[in-house]
Amino acid sequence: GAMFFTALVLWASRRATLRRVDVALLLVASALLLNVKPGYGALVLLLLLIRPAQTGGRIRYVAFLAANALAAAGVFLVILQLTSTDARVGAAGVPPAQLSFVLHQPLGFLGILWSNVQADLLKWTLESIGVMGWFSIALPPAFYLFVLAAGPVFLIRTSEEEVSPELRSRALLAAVGVAEFVTIGVALYAFLPLTGAGAIFFQGRYLAPVWLLLMLSAYGIRFKRRHLGQVVVVGVLLVMMAQNFGTLISVYHA
């Protein structure tokens, strides 16, 4: 949902004007896709990629942004109200107390988040690349090194597509990625750890939309053109697929 919403906004930002059906589609996407799981509402800020001229002027633009924000927030509050009892039962900590701490001591919460980044960034990265099962089936170390080395290939423009975001758009994509990371952290901190804990229990897969936004902020930067770029990209994907299947087969045989 988060990735589809990102793609949808990027598509809309390239249109000369937004039709009523486009506006309705974005409103529905904001209300539903950003509420699949808590913490992804910050993606609504991506709508700032759309320009006032596309919506018919500044007044309509402000109304458009406000409507999307209210749609996302409104559905979230409805879901929270309908599931509040179950959420309290399943929570390890006390969500109101956790959220109160975040609101009253934002710098303290950011300090906890930063300490988790320093301690767990490598683990999150490996989980994002792939640790199968319940994070119990690791791939060979050479595979992770391969992905990290081959990753920049995906940031190089390898076809004749027009990818020329303005610096403002790139900065916004990166900023929303950071904001998304923080809001995911708030959502996780509210429910999972014990009250007052100094750790946040991230899983690497939660960060997929964050990695996407950070990569998009760099995608299409003019690197030196390389021959057979598409062949390289396809080769990288094939190696990744073969390694994943090979690891799974070996585990099941064991």
PDB file of N, CA and C in Angstrom, residues 125-203:
ATOM      1  N   THR A 125      19.190  -3.498   7.949  1.00  0.00           N
ATOM      2  CA  THR A 125      19.585  -3.578   6.544  1.00  0.00           C
ATOM      3  C   THR A 125      19.566  -5.019   6.055  1.00  0.00           C
ATOM      4  N   LEU A 126      20.138  -5.920   6.857  1.00  0.00           N
ATOM      5  CA  LEU A 126      20.150  -7.329   6.472  1.00  0.00           C
ATOM      6  C   LEU A 126      18.729  -7.887   6.383  1.00  0.00           C
ATOM      7  N   GLU A 127      17.870  -7.501   7.336  1.00  0.00           N
ATOM      8  CA  GLU A 127      16.482  -7.962   7.299  1.00  0.00           C
ATOM      9  C   GLU A 127      15.750  -7.407   6.090  1.00  0.00           C
ATOM     10  N   SER A 128      16.087  -6.194   5.688  1.00  0.00           N
ATOM     11  CA  SER A 128      15.458  -5.610   4.505  1.00  0.00           C
ATOM     12  C   SER A 128      15.869  -6.354   3.241  1.00  0.00           C
ATOM     13  N   ILE A 129      17.130  -6.769   3.187  1.00  0.00           N
ATOM     14  CA  ILE A 129      17.605  -7.542   2.033  1.00  0.00           C
ATOM     15  C   ILE A 129      16.986  -8.929   2.045  1.00  0.00           C
ATOM     16  N   GLY A 130      16.901  -9.541   3.225  1.00  0.00           N
ATOM     17  CA  GLY A 130      16.268 -10.843   3.317  1.00  0.00           C
ATOM     18  C   GLY A 130      16.823 -11.730   4.404  1.00  0.00           C
ATOM     19  N   VAL A 131      16.058 -11.920   5.453  1.00  0.00           N
ATOM     20  CA  VAL A 131      16.325 -12.949   6.458  1.00  0.00           C
ATOM     21  C   VAL A 131      15.015 -13.701   6.588  1.00  0.00           C
ATOM     22  N   MET A 132      14.978 -14.894   6.064  1.00  0.00           N
ATOM     23  CA  MET A 132      13.709 -15.593   5.888  1.00  0.00           C
ATOM     24  C   MET A 132      13.265 -16.309   7.146  1.00  0.00           C
ATOM     25  N   GLY A 133      12.083 -16.953   7.055  1.00  0.00           N
ATOM     26  CA  GLY A 133      11.499 -17.543   8.244  1.00  0.00           C
ATOM     27  C   GLY A 133      11.141 -16.440   9.223  1.00  0.00           C
ATOM     28  N   TRP A 134      11.227 -16.729  10.516  1.00  0.00           N
ATOM     29  CA  TRP A 134      11.030 -15.689  11.519  1.00  0.00           C
ATOM     30  C   TRP A 134      12.394 -15.102  11.875  1.00  0.00           C
ATOM     31  N   PHE A 135      13.020 -14.519  10.855  1.00  0.00           N
ATOM     32  CA  PHE A 135      14.368 -13.963  10.987  1.00  0.00           C
ATOM     33  C   PHE A 135      15.342 -15.005  11.523  1.00  0.00           C
ATOM     34  N   SER A 136      15.167 -16.230  11.054  1.00  0.00           N
ATOM     35  CA  SER A 136      16.004 -17.328  11.531  1.00  0.00           C
ATOM     36  C   SER A 136      16.765 -18.022  10.409  1.00  0.00           C
ATOM     37  N   ILE A 137      16.451 -17.686   9.146  1.00  0.00           N
ATOM     38  CA  ILE A 137      17.118 -18.322   8.011  1.00  0.00           C
ATOM     39  C   ILE A 137      17.904 -17.241   7.272  1.00  0.00           C
ATOM     40  N   ALA A 138      19.158 -17.093   7.626  1.00  0.00           N
ATOM     41  CA  ALA A 138      19.992 -16.061   7.009  1.00  0.00           C
ATOM     42  C   ALA A 138      20.575 -16.569   5.697  1.00  0.00           C
ATOM     43  N   LEU A 139      20.767 -15.667   4.773  1.00  0.00           N
ATOM     44  CA  LEU A 139      21.432 -15.981   3.514  1.00  0.00           C
ATOM     45  C   LEU A 139      22.940 -15.935   3.729  1.00  0.00           C
ATOM     46  N   PRO A 140      23.726 -16.505   2.812  1.00  0.00           N
ATOM     47  CA  PRO A 140      25.186 -16.463   2.966  1.00  0.00           C
ATOM     48  C   PRO A 140      25.702 -15.021   3.025  1.00  0.00           C
ATOM     49  N   PRO A 141      26.725 -14.757   3.824  1.00  0.00           N
ATOM     50  CA  PRO A 141      27.265 -13.388   3.921  1.00  0.00           C
ATOM     51  C   PRO A 141      27.639 -12.802   2.568  1.00  0.00           C
ATOM     52  N   ALA A 142      28.142 -13.641   1.649  1.00  0.00           N
ATOM     53  CA  ALA A 142      28.530 -13.132   0.336  1.00  0.00           C
ATOM     54  C   ALA A 142      27.340 -12.541  -0.412  1.00  0.00           C
ATOM     55  N   PHE A 143      26.139 -13.077  -0.135  1.00  0.00           N
ATOM     56  CA  PHE A 143      24.947 -12.564  -0.810  1.00  0.00           C
ATOM     57  C   PHE A 143      24.640 -11.131  -0.370  1.00  0.00           C
ATOM     58  N   TYR A 144      24.738 -10.875   0.924  1.00  0.00           N
ATOM     59  CA  TYR A 144      24.476  -9.522   1.423  1.00  0.00           C
ATOM     60  C   TYR A 144      25.496  -8.533   0.857  1.00  0.00           C
ATOM     61  N   LEU A 145      26.764  -8.950   0.802  1.00  0.00           N
ATOM     62  CA  LEU A 145      27.788  -8.086   0.216  1.00  0.00           C
ATOM     63  C   LEU A 145      27.500  -7.828  -1.261  1.00  0.00           C
ATOM     64  N   PHE A 146      27.011  -8.851  -1.941  1.00  0.00           N
ATOM     65  CA  PHE A 146      26.678  -8.709  -3.354  1.00  0.00           C
ATOM     66  C   PHE A 146      25.572  -7.685  -3.553  1.00  0.00           C
ATOM     67  N   VAL A 147      24.519  -7.789  -2.751  1.00  0.00           N
ATOM     68  CA  VAL A 147      23.396  -6.852  -2.892  1.00  0.00           C
ATOM     69  C   VAL A 147      23.832  -5.428  -2.585  1.00  0.00           C
ATOM     70  N   LEU A 148      24.625  -5.260  -1.523  1.00  0.00           N
ATOM     71  CA  LEU A 148      25.071  -3.909  -1.161  1.00  0.00           C
ATOM     72  C   LEU A 148      25.992  -3.321  -2.225  1.00  0.00           C
ATOM     73  N   ALA A 149      26.783  -4.177  -2.885  1.00  0.00           N
ATOM     74  CA  ALA A 149      27.669  -3.697  -3.943  1.00  0.00           C
ATOM     75  C   ALA A 149      26.905  -3.432  -5.235  1.00  0.00           C
ATOM     76  N   ALA A 150      25.911  -4.291  -5.514  1.00  0.00           N
ATOM     77  CA  ALA A 150      25.159  -4.148  -6.767  1.00  0.00           C
ATOM     78  C   ALA A 150      24.040  -3.130  -6.655  1.00  0.00           C
ATOM     79  N   GLY A 151      23.665  -2.763  -5.417  1.00  0.00           N
ATOM     80  CA  GLY A 151      22.556  -1.829  -5.229  1.00  0.00           C
ATOM     81  C   GLY A 151      22.642  -0.542  -6.029  1.00  0.00           C
ATOM     82  N   PRO A 152      23.828   0.117  -6.090  1.00  0.00           N
ATOM     83  CA  PRO A 152      23.916   1.361  -6.860  1.00  0.00           C
ATOM     84  C   PRO A 152      23.536   1.218  -8.330  1.00  0.00           C
ATOM     85  N   VAL A 153      23.563  -0.008  -8.857  1.00  0.00           N
ATOM     86  CA  VAL A 153      23.169  -0.211 -10.251  1.00  0.00           C
ATOM     87  C   VAL A 153      21.747   0.276 -10.481  1.00  0.00           C
ATOM     88  N   PHE A 154      20.883   0.085  -9.475  1.00  0.00           N
ATOM     89  CA  PHE A 154      19.476   0.453  -9.631  1.00  0.00           C
ATOM     90  C   PHE A 154      19.282   1.968  -9.583  1.00  0.00           C
ATOM     91  N   LEU A 155      20.272   2.705  -9.126  1.00  0.00           N
ATOM     92  CA  LEU A 155      20.155   4.155  -9.061  1.00  0.00           C
ATOM     93  C   LEU A 155      20.672   4.823 -10.329  1.00  0.00           C
ATOM     94  N   ILE A 156      21.205   4.038 -11.248  1.00  0.00           N
ATOM     95  CA  ILE A 156      21.765   4.594 -12.476  1.00  0.00           C
ATOM     96  C   ILE A 156      20.722   4.501 -13.575  1.00  0.00           C
ATOM     97  N   ARG A 157      20.505   5.579 -14.264  1.00  0.00           N
ATOM     98  CA  ARG A 157      19.525   5.585 -15.351  1.00  0.00           C
ATOM     99  C   ARG A 157      20.059   4.732 -16.483  1.00  0.00           C
ATOM    100  N   THR A 158      19.317   3.668 -16.804  1.00  0.00           N
ATOM    101  CA  THR A 158      19.822   2.719 -17.797  1.00  0.00           C
ATOM    102  C   THR A 158      18.994   2.691 -19.067  1.00  0.00           C
ATOM    103  N   SER A 159      18.003   3.559 -19.203  1.00  0.00           N
ATOM    104  CA  SER A 159      17.200   3.609 -20.423  1.00  0.00           C
ATOM    105  C   SER A 159      16.989   5.068 -20.799  1.00  0.00           C
ATOM    106  N   GLU A 160      16.148   5.299 -21.776  1.00  0.00           N
ATOM    107  CA  GLU A 160      15.930   6.666 -22.249  1.00  0.00           C
ATOM    108  C   GLU A 160      14.801   7.373 -21.498  1.00  0.00           C
ATOM    109  N   GLU A 161      14.384   6.845 -20.358  1.00  0.00           N
ATOM    110  CA  GLU A 161      13.315   7.485 -19.606  1.00  0.00           C
ATOM    111  C   GLU A 161      13.763   8.865 -19.126  1.00  0.00           C
ATOM    112  N   GLU A 162      12.789   9.753 -19.009  1.00  0.00           N
ATOM    113  CA  GLU A 162      13.072  11.103 -18.541  1.00  0.00           C
ATOM    114  C   GLU A 162      12.933  11.148 -17.018  1.00  0.00           C
ATOM    115  N   VAL A 163      14.038  11.159 -16.332  1.00  0.00           N
ATOM    116  CA  VAL A 163      14.044  11.248 -14.877  1.00  0.00           C
ATOM    117  C   VAL A 163      14.888  12.448 -14.493  1.00  0.00           C
ATOM    118  N   SER A 164      14.191  13.554 -14.230  1.00  0.00           N
ATOM    119  CA  SER A 164      14.929  14.779 -13.913  1.00  0.00           C
ATOM    120  C   SER A 164      14.209  15.573 -12.825  1.00  0.00           C
ATOM    121  N   PRO A 165      14.028  14.979 -11.627  1.00  0.00           N
ATOM    122  CA  PRO A 165      13.376  15.702 -10.542  1.00  0.00           C
ATOM    123  C   PRO A 165      14.179  16.931 -10.139  1.00  0.00           C
ATOM    124  N   GLU A 166      13.463  17.975  -9.765  1.00  0.00           N
ATOM    125  CA  GLU A 166      14.131  19.161  -9.264  1.00  0.00           C
ATOM    126  C   GLU A 166      14.745  18.857  -7.895  1.00  0.00           C
ATOM    127  N   LEU A 167      15.682  19.693  -7.501  1.00  0.00           N
ATOM    128  CA  LEU A 167      16.317  19.514  -6.199  1.00  0.00           C
ATOM    129  C   LEU A 167      15.272  19.546  -5.091  1.00  0.00           C
ATOM    130  N   ARG A 168      14.258  20.414  -5.228  1.00  0.00           N
ATOM    131  CA  ARG A 168      13.187  20.496  -4.221  1.00  0.00           C
ATOM    132  C   ARG A 168      12.476  19.162  -4.085  1.00  0.00           C
ATOM    133  N   SER A 169      12.180  18.498  -5.207  1.00  0.00           N
ATOM    134  CA  SER A 169      11.483  17.213  -5.171  1.00  0.00           C
ATOM    135  C   SER A 169      12.346  16.143  -4.525  1.00  0.00           C
ATOM    136  N   ARG A 170      13.630  16.126  -4.857  1.00  0.00           N
ATOM    137  CA  ARG A 170      14.527  15.150  -4.251  1.00  0.00           C
ATOM    138  C   ARG A 170      14.624  15.372  -2.741  1.00  0.00           C
ATOM    139  N   ALA A 171      14.726  16.625  -2.336  1.00  0.00           N
ATOM    140  CA  ALA A 171      14.812  16.936  -0.909  1.00  0.00           C
ATOM    141  C   ALA A 171      13.530  16.527  -0.191  1.00  0.00           C
ATOM    142  N   LEU A 172      12.379  16.750  -0.859  1.00  0.00           N
ATOM    143  CA  LEU A 172      11.108  16.375  -0.240  1.00  0.00           C
ATOM    144  C   LEU A 172      10.992  14.862  -0.083  1.00  0.00           C
ATOM    145  N   LEU A 173      11.406  14.106  -1.088  1.00  0.00           N
ATOM    146  CA  LEU A 173      11.371  12.645  -0.996  1.00  0.00           C
ATOM    147  C   LEU A 173      12.224  12.155   0.172  1.00  0.00           C
ATOM    148  N   ALA A 174      13.427  12.713   0.303  1.00  0.00           N
ATOM    149  CA  ALA A 174      14.313  12.307   1.400  1.00  0.00           C
ATOM    150  C   ALA A 174      13.725  12.706   2.751  1.00  0.00           C
ATOM    151  N   ALA A 175      13.158  13.919   2.834  1.00  0.00           N
ATOM    152  CA  ALA A 175      12.589  14.393   4.102  1.00  0.00           C
ATOM    153  C   ALA A 175      11.387  13.554   4.520  1.00  0.00           C
ATOM    154  N   VAL A 176      10.535  13.190   3.557  1.00  0.00           N
ATOM    155  CA  VAL A 176       9.378  12.353   3.880  1.00  0.00           C
ATOM    156  C   VAL A 176       9.850  10.966   4.317  1.00  0.00           C
ATOM    157  N   GLY A 177      10.926  10.461   3.708  1.00  0.00           N
ATOM    158  CA  GLY A 177      11.482   9.183   4.140  1.00  0.00           C
ATOM    159  C   GLY A 177      11.900   9.223   5.603  1.00  0.00           C
ATOM    160  N   VAL A 178      12.563  10.304   6.006  1.00  0.00           N
ATOM    161  CA  VAL A 178      12.980  10.450   7.413  1.00  0.00           C
ATOM    162  C   VAL A 178      11.749  10.580   8.315  1.00  0.00           C
ATOM    163  N   ALA A 179      10.768  11.412   7.889  1.00  0.00           N
ATOM    164  CA  ALA A 179       9.546  11.581   8.677  1.00  0.00           C
ATOM    165  C   ALA A 179       8.795  10.266   8.824  1.00  0.00           C
ATOM    166  N   GLU A 180       8.785   9.471   7.757  1.00  0.00           N
ATOM    167  CA  GLU A 180       8.127   8.168   7.793  1.00  0.00           C
ATOM    168  C   GLU A 180       8.808   7.245   8.800  1.00  0.00           C
ATOM    169  N   PHE A 181      10.130   7.268   8.841  1.00  0.00           N
ATOM    170  CA  PHE A 181      10.873   6.464   9.807  1.00  0.00           C
ATOM    171  C   PHE A 181      10.503   6.859  11.238  1.00  0.00           C
ATOM    172  N   VAL A 182      10.389   8.163  11.476  1.00  0.00           N
ATOM    173  CA  VAL A 182      10.054   8.642  12.820  1.00  0.00           C
ATOM    174  C   VAL A 182       8.644   8.218  13.206  1.00  0.00           C
ATOM    175  N   THR A 183       7.674   8.345  12.280  1.00  0.00           N
ATOM    176  CA  THR A 183       6.297   7.989  12.631  1.00  0.00           C
ATOM    177  C   THR A 183       6.134   6.484  12.837  1.00  0.00           C
ATOM    178  N   ILE A 184       6.870   5.674  12.072  1.00  0.00           N
ATOM    179  CA  ILE A 184       6.859   4.229  12.323  1.00  0.00           C
ATOM    180  C   ILE A 184       7.412   3.959  13.724  1.00  0.00           C
ATOM    181  N   GLY A 185       8.487   4.675  14.073  1.00  0.00           N
ATOM    182  CA  GLY A 185       9.061   4.527  15.403  1.00  0.00           C
ATOM    183  C   GLY A 185       8.077   4.888  16.498  1.00  0.00           C
ATOM    184  N   VAL A 186       7.298   5.956  16.295  1.00  0.00           N
ATOM    185  CA  VAL A 186       6.290   6.359  17.283  1.00  0.00           C
ATOM    186  C   VAL A 186       5.238   5.270  17.438  1.00  0.00           C
ATOM    187  N   ALA A 187       4.759   4.735  16.303  1.00  0.00           N
ATOM    188  CA  ALA A 187       3.723   3.695  16.350  1.00  0.00           C
ATOM    189  C   ALA A 187       4.227   2.451  17.078  1.00  0.00           C
ATOM    190  N   LEU A 188       5.460   2.044  16.786  1.00  0.00           N
ATOM    191  CA  LEU A 188       6.021   0.861  17.438  1.00  0.00           C
ATOM    192  C   LEU A 188       6.275   1.107  18.924  1.00  0.00           C
ATOM    193  N   TYR A 189       6.762   2.290  19.251  1.00  0.00           N
ATOM    194  CA  TYR A 189       7.069   2.625  20.643  1.00  0.00           C
ATOM    195  C   TYR A 189       5.798   2.681  21.487  1.00  0.00           C
ATOM    196  N   ALA A 190       4.671   3.025  20.849  1.00  0.00           N
ATOM    197  CA  ALA A 190       3.426   3.158  21.602  1.00  0.00           C
ATOM    198  C   ALA A 190       2.902   1.820  22.093  1.00  0.00           C
ATOM    199  N   PHE A 191       3.178   0.730  21.354  1.00  0.00           N
ATOM    200  CA  PHE A 191       2.522  -0.525  21.670  1.00  0.00           C
ATOM    201  C   PHE A 191       3.453  -1.666  22.084  1.00  0.00           C
ATOM    202  N   LEU A 192       4.650  -1.718  21.502  1.00  0.00           N
ATOM    203  CA  LEU A 192       5.437  -2.941  21.669  1.00  0.00           C
ATOM    204  C   LEU A 192       6.306  -2.987  22.919  1.00  0.00           C
ATOM    205  N   PRO A 193       7.140  -1.963  23.200  1.00  0.00           N
ATOM    206  CA  PRO A 193       8.043  -2.129  24.354  1.00  0.00           C
ATOM    207  C   PRO A 193       7.326  -1.855  25.674  1.00  0.00           C
ATOM    208  N   LEU A 194       7.938  -2.294  26.768  1.00  0.00           N
ATOM    209  CA  LEU A 194       7.419  -1.956  28.077  1.00  0.00           C
ATOM    210  C   LEU A 194       7.528  -0.456  28.309  1.00  0.00           C
ATOM    211  N   THR A 195       6.645   0.064  29.112  1.00  0.00           N
ATOM    212  CA  THR A 195       6.617   1.499  29.368  1.00  0.00           C
ATOM    213  C   THR A 195       7.976   1.984  29.864  1.00  0.00           C
ATOM    214  N   GLY A 196       8.475   3.041  29.227  1.00  0.00           N
ATOM    215  CA  GLY A 196       9.754   3.613  29.618  1.00  0.00           C
ATOM    216  C   GLY A 196      10.958   2.909  29.055  1.00  0.00           C
ATOM    217  N   ALA A 197      10.734   1.924  28.176  1.00  0.00           N
ATOM    218  CA  ALA A 197      11.865   1.178  27.612  1.00  0.00           C
ATOM    219  C   ALA A 197      12.717   2.081  26.734  1.00  0.00           C
ATOM    220  N   GLY A 198      13.991   1.746  26.639  1.00  0.00           N
ATOM    221  CA  GLY A 198      14.904   2.537  25.822  1.00  0.00           C
ATOM    222  C   GLY A 198      15.177   1.917  24.477  1.00  0.00           C
ATOM    223  N   ALA A 199      14.295   1.044  24.010  1.00  0.00           N
ATOM    224  CA  ALA A 199      14.498   0.377  22.725  1.00  0.00           C
ATOM    225  C   ALA A 199      13.180   0.328  21.966  1.00  0.00           C
ATOM    226  N   ILE A 200      13.284   0.301  20.638  1.00  0.00           N
ATOM    227  CA  ILE A 200      12.112   0.202  19.770  1.00  0.00           C
ATOM    228  C   ILE A 200      12.312  -1.020  18.881  1.00  0.00           C
ATOM    229  N   PHE A 201      11.326  -1.877  18.828  1.00  0.00           N
ATOM    230  CA  PHE A 201      11.484  -3.164  18.165  1.00  0.00           C
ATOM    231  C   PHE A 201      11.093  -3.085  16.690  1.00  0.00           C
ATOM    232  N   PHE A 202      11.997  -2.544  15.884  1.00  0.00           N
ATOM    233  CA  PHE A 202      11.817  -2.482  14.439  1.00  0.00           C
ATOM    234  C   PHE A 202      12.089  -3.849  13.822  1.00  0.00           C
ATOM    235  N   GLN A 203      11.448  -4.110  12.699  1.00  0.00           N
ATOM    236  CA  GLN A 203      11.839  -5.192  11.803  1.00  0.00           C
ATOM    237  C   GLN A 203      12.211  -4.540  10.477  1.00  0.00           C
TER     238      GLN A 203
END
